[in-house]
Short mmCIF file of C-alpha atoms in Angstrom, two decimals:
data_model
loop_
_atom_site.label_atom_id
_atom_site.label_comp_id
_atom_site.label_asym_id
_atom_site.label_seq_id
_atom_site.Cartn_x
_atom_site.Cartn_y
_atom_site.Cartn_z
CA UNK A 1 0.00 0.00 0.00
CA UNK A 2 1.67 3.51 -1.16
CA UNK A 3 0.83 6.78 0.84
CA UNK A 4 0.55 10.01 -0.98
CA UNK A 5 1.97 12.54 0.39
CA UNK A 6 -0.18 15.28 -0.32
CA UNK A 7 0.32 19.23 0.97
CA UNK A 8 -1.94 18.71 4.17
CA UNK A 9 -0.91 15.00 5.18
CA UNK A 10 2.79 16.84 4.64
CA UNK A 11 2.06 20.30 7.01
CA UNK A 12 0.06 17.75 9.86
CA UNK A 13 3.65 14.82 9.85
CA UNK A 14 6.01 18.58 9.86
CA UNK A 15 3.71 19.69 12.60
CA UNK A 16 3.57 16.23 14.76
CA UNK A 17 7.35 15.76 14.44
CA UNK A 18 7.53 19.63 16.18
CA UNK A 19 4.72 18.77 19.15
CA UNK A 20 7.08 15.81 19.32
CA UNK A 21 10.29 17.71 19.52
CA UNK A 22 9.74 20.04 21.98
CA UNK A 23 9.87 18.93 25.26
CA UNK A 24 13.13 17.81 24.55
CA UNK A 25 13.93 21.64 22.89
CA UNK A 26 12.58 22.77 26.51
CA UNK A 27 14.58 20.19 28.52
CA UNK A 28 17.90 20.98 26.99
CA UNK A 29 17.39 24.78 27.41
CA UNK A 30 16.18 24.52 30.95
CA UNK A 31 19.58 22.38 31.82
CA UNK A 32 21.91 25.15 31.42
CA UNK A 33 20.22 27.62 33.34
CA UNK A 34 19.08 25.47 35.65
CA UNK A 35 22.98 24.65 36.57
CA UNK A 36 23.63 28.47 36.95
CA UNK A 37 21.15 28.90 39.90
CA UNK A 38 23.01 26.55 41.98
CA UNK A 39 26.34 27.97 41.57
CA UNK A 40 27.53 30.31 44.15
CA UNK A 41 26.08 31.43 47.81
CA UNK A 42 22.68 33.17 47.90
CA UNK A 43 23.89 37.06 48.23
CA UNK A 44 22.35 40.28 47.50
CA UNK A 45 23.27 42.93 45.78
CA UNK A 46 22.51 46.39 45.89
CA UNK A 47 23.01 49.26 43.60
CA UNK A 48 22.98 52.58 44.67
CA UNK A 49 22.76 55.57 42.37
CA UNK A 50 24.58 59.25 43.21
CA UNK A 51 23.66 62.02 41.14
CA UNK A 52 26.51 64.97 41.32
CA UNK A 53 24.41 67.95 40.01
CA UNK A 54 23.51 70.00 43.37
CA UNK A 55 19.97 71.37 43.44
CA UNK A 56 21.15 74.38 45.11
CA UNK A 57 22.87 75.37 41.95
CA UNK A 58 26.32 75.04 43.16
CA UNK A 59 29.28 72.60 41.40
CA UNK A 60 28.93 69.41 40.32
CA UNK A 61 30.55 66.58 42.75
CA UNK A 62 34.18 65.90 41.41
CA UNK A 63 36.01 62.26 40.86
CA UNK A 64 37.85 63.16 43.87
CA UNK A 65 35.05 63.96 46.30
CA UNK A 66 33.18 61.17 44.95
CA UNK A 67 35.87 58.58 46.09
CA UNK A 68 36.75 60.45 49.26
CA UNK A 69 33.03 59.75 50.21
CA UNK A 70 33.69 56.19 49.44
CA UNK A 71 36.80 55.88 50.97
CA UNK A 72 35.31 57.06 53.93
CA UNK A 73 31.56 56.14 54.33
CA UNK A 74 31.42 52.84 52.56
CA UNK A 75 34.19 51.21 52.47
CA UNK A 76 34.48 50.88 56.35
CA UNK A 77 30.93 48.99 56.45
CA UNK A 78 32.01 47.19 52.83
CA UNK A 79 35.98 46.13 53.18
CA UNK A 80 35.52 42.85 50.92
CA UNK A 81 34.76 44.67 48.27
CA UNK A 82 32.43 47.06 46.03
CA UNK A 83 32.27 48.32 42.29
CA UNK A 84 32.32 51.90 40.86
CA UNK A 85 30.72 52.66 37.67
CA UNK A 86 29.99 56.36 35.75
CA UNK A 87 27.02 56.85 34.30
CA UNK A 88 24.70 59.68 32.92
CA UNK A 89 21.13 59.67 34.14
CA UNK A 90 17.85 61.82 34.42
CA UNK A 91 15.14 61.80 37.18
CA UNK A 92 11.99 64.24 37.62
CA UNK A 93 13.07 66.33 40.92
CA UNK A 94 10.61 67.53 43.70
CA UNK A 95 9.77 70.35 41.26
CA UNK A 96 8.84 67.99 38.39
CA UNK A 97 11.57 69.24 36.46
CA UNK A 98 13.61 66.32 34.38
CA UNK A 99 17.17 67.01 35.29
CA UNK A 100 20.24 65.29 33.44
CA UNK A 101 23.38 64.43 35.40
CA UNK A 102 26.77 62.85 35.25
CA UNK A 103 26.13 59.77 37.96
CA UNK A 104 28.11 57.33 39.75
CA UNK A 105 26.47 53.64 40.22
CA UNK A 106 27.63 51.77 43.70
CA UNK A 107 27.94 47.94 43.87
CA UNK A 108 27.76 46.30 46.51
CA UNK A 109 27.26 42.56 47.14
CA UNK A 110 26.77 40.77 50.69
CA UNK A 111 25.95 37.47 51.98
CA UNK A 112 21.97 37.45 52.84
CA UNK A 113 22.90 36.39 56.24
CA UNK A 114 24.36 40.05 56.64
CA UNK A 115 21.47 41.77 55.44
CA UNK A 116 20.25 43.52 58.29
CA UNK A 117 23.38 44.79 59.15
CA UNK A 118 24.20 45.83 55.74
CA UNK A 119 20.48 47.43 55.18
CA UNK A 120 22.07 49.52 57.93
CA UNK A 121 24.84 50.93 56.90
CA UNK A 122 23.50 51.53 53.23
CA UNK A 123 20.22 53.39 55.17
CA UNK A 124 23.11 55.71 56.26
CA UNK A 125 25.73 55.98 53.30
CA UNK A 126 22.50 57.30 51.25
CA UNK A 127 21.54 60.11 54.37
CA UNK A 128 25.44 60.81 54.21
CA UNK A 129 25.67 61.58 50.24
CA UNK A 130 22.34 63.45 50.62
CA UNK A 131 23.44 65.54 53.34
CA UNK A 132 27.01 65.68 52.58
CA UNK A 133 26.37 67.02 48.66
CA UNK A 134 22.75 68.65 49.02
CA UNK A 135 20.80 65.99 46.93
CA UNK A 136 17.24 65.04 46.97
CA UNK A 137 18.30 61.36 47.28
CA UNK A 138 20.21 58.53 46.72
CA UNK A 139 18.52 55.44 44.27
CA UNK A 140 18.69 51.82 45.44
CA UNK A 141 17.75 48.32 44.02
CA UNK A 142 18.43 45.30 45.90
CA UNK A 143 17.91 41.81 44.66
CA UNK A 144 19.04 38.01 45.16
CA UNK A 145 21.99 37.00 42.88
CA UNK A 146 23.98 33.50 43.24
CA UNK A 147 27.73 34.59 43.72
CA UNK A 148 30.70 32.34 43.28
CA UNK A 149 34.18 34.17 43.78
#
């Protein structure tokens, strides 16, 4: 007995062999990032974001000030380690204007154990920028991460 292989018995055999197919497509690409989520300790890691324009009109934080604030208000809390990165951002102030700024993005990454203690002492490196340079206040985003060093 010979089949025919016409146009729709053709699309319904291409489409059964896909339905077939696909958990295995799914499996595979679950495996890898699977793996990645057991890697590493549970941490967290926070980013905080510094504006440098000052509200009050008067100059922009320096390089130099920036780091000195760093040297001095987070590294003490954050010895292991912490990453620095420039930016250029905009946020609606307390006046609804849009301003646009040179930025600075803060780092930092902590075992969850030390959460509470590091919730801390970020609660007071943002009141120290904001105090210390005259700013409205300091961004943050915390979230789980899996860190392996």
């Amino acid at each position: 007995m010979r089949h025919h292989l016409t146009p729709t018995r053709a699309a319904l055999t291409a489409a059964g062999l896909l339905l077939a197919a696909a958990p295995t497509a799914y499996a595979t690409l679950a495996t890898p990032d699977s793996a990645a989520h057991t890697r590493g300790k549970p941490y967290t890691e926070t980013r905080l974001f510094f504006g440098t324009a000052r509200p009050d009109g008067g100059p922009a934080v320096t390089d130099r000030q920036f780091m000195a604030f760093v040297d001095k208000e987070v590294t003490p809390d954050f010895p292991d380690g912490l990453t620095v990165q420039n930016g250029r951002g905009q946020w609606r102030d307390a006046h609804g204007t849009i301003e646009k700024e040179r930025s600075y993005e803060l780092i930092l990454l902590y075992p969850q154990g030390q959460a509470d203690r590091s919730d801390r002492s970020i609660e007071e490196i943002r009141r120290a920028y904001e105090k210390t340079f005259g700013q409205e206040s300091v961004g943050r985003v915390d979230e789980r991460a899996q860190v392996d060093f």
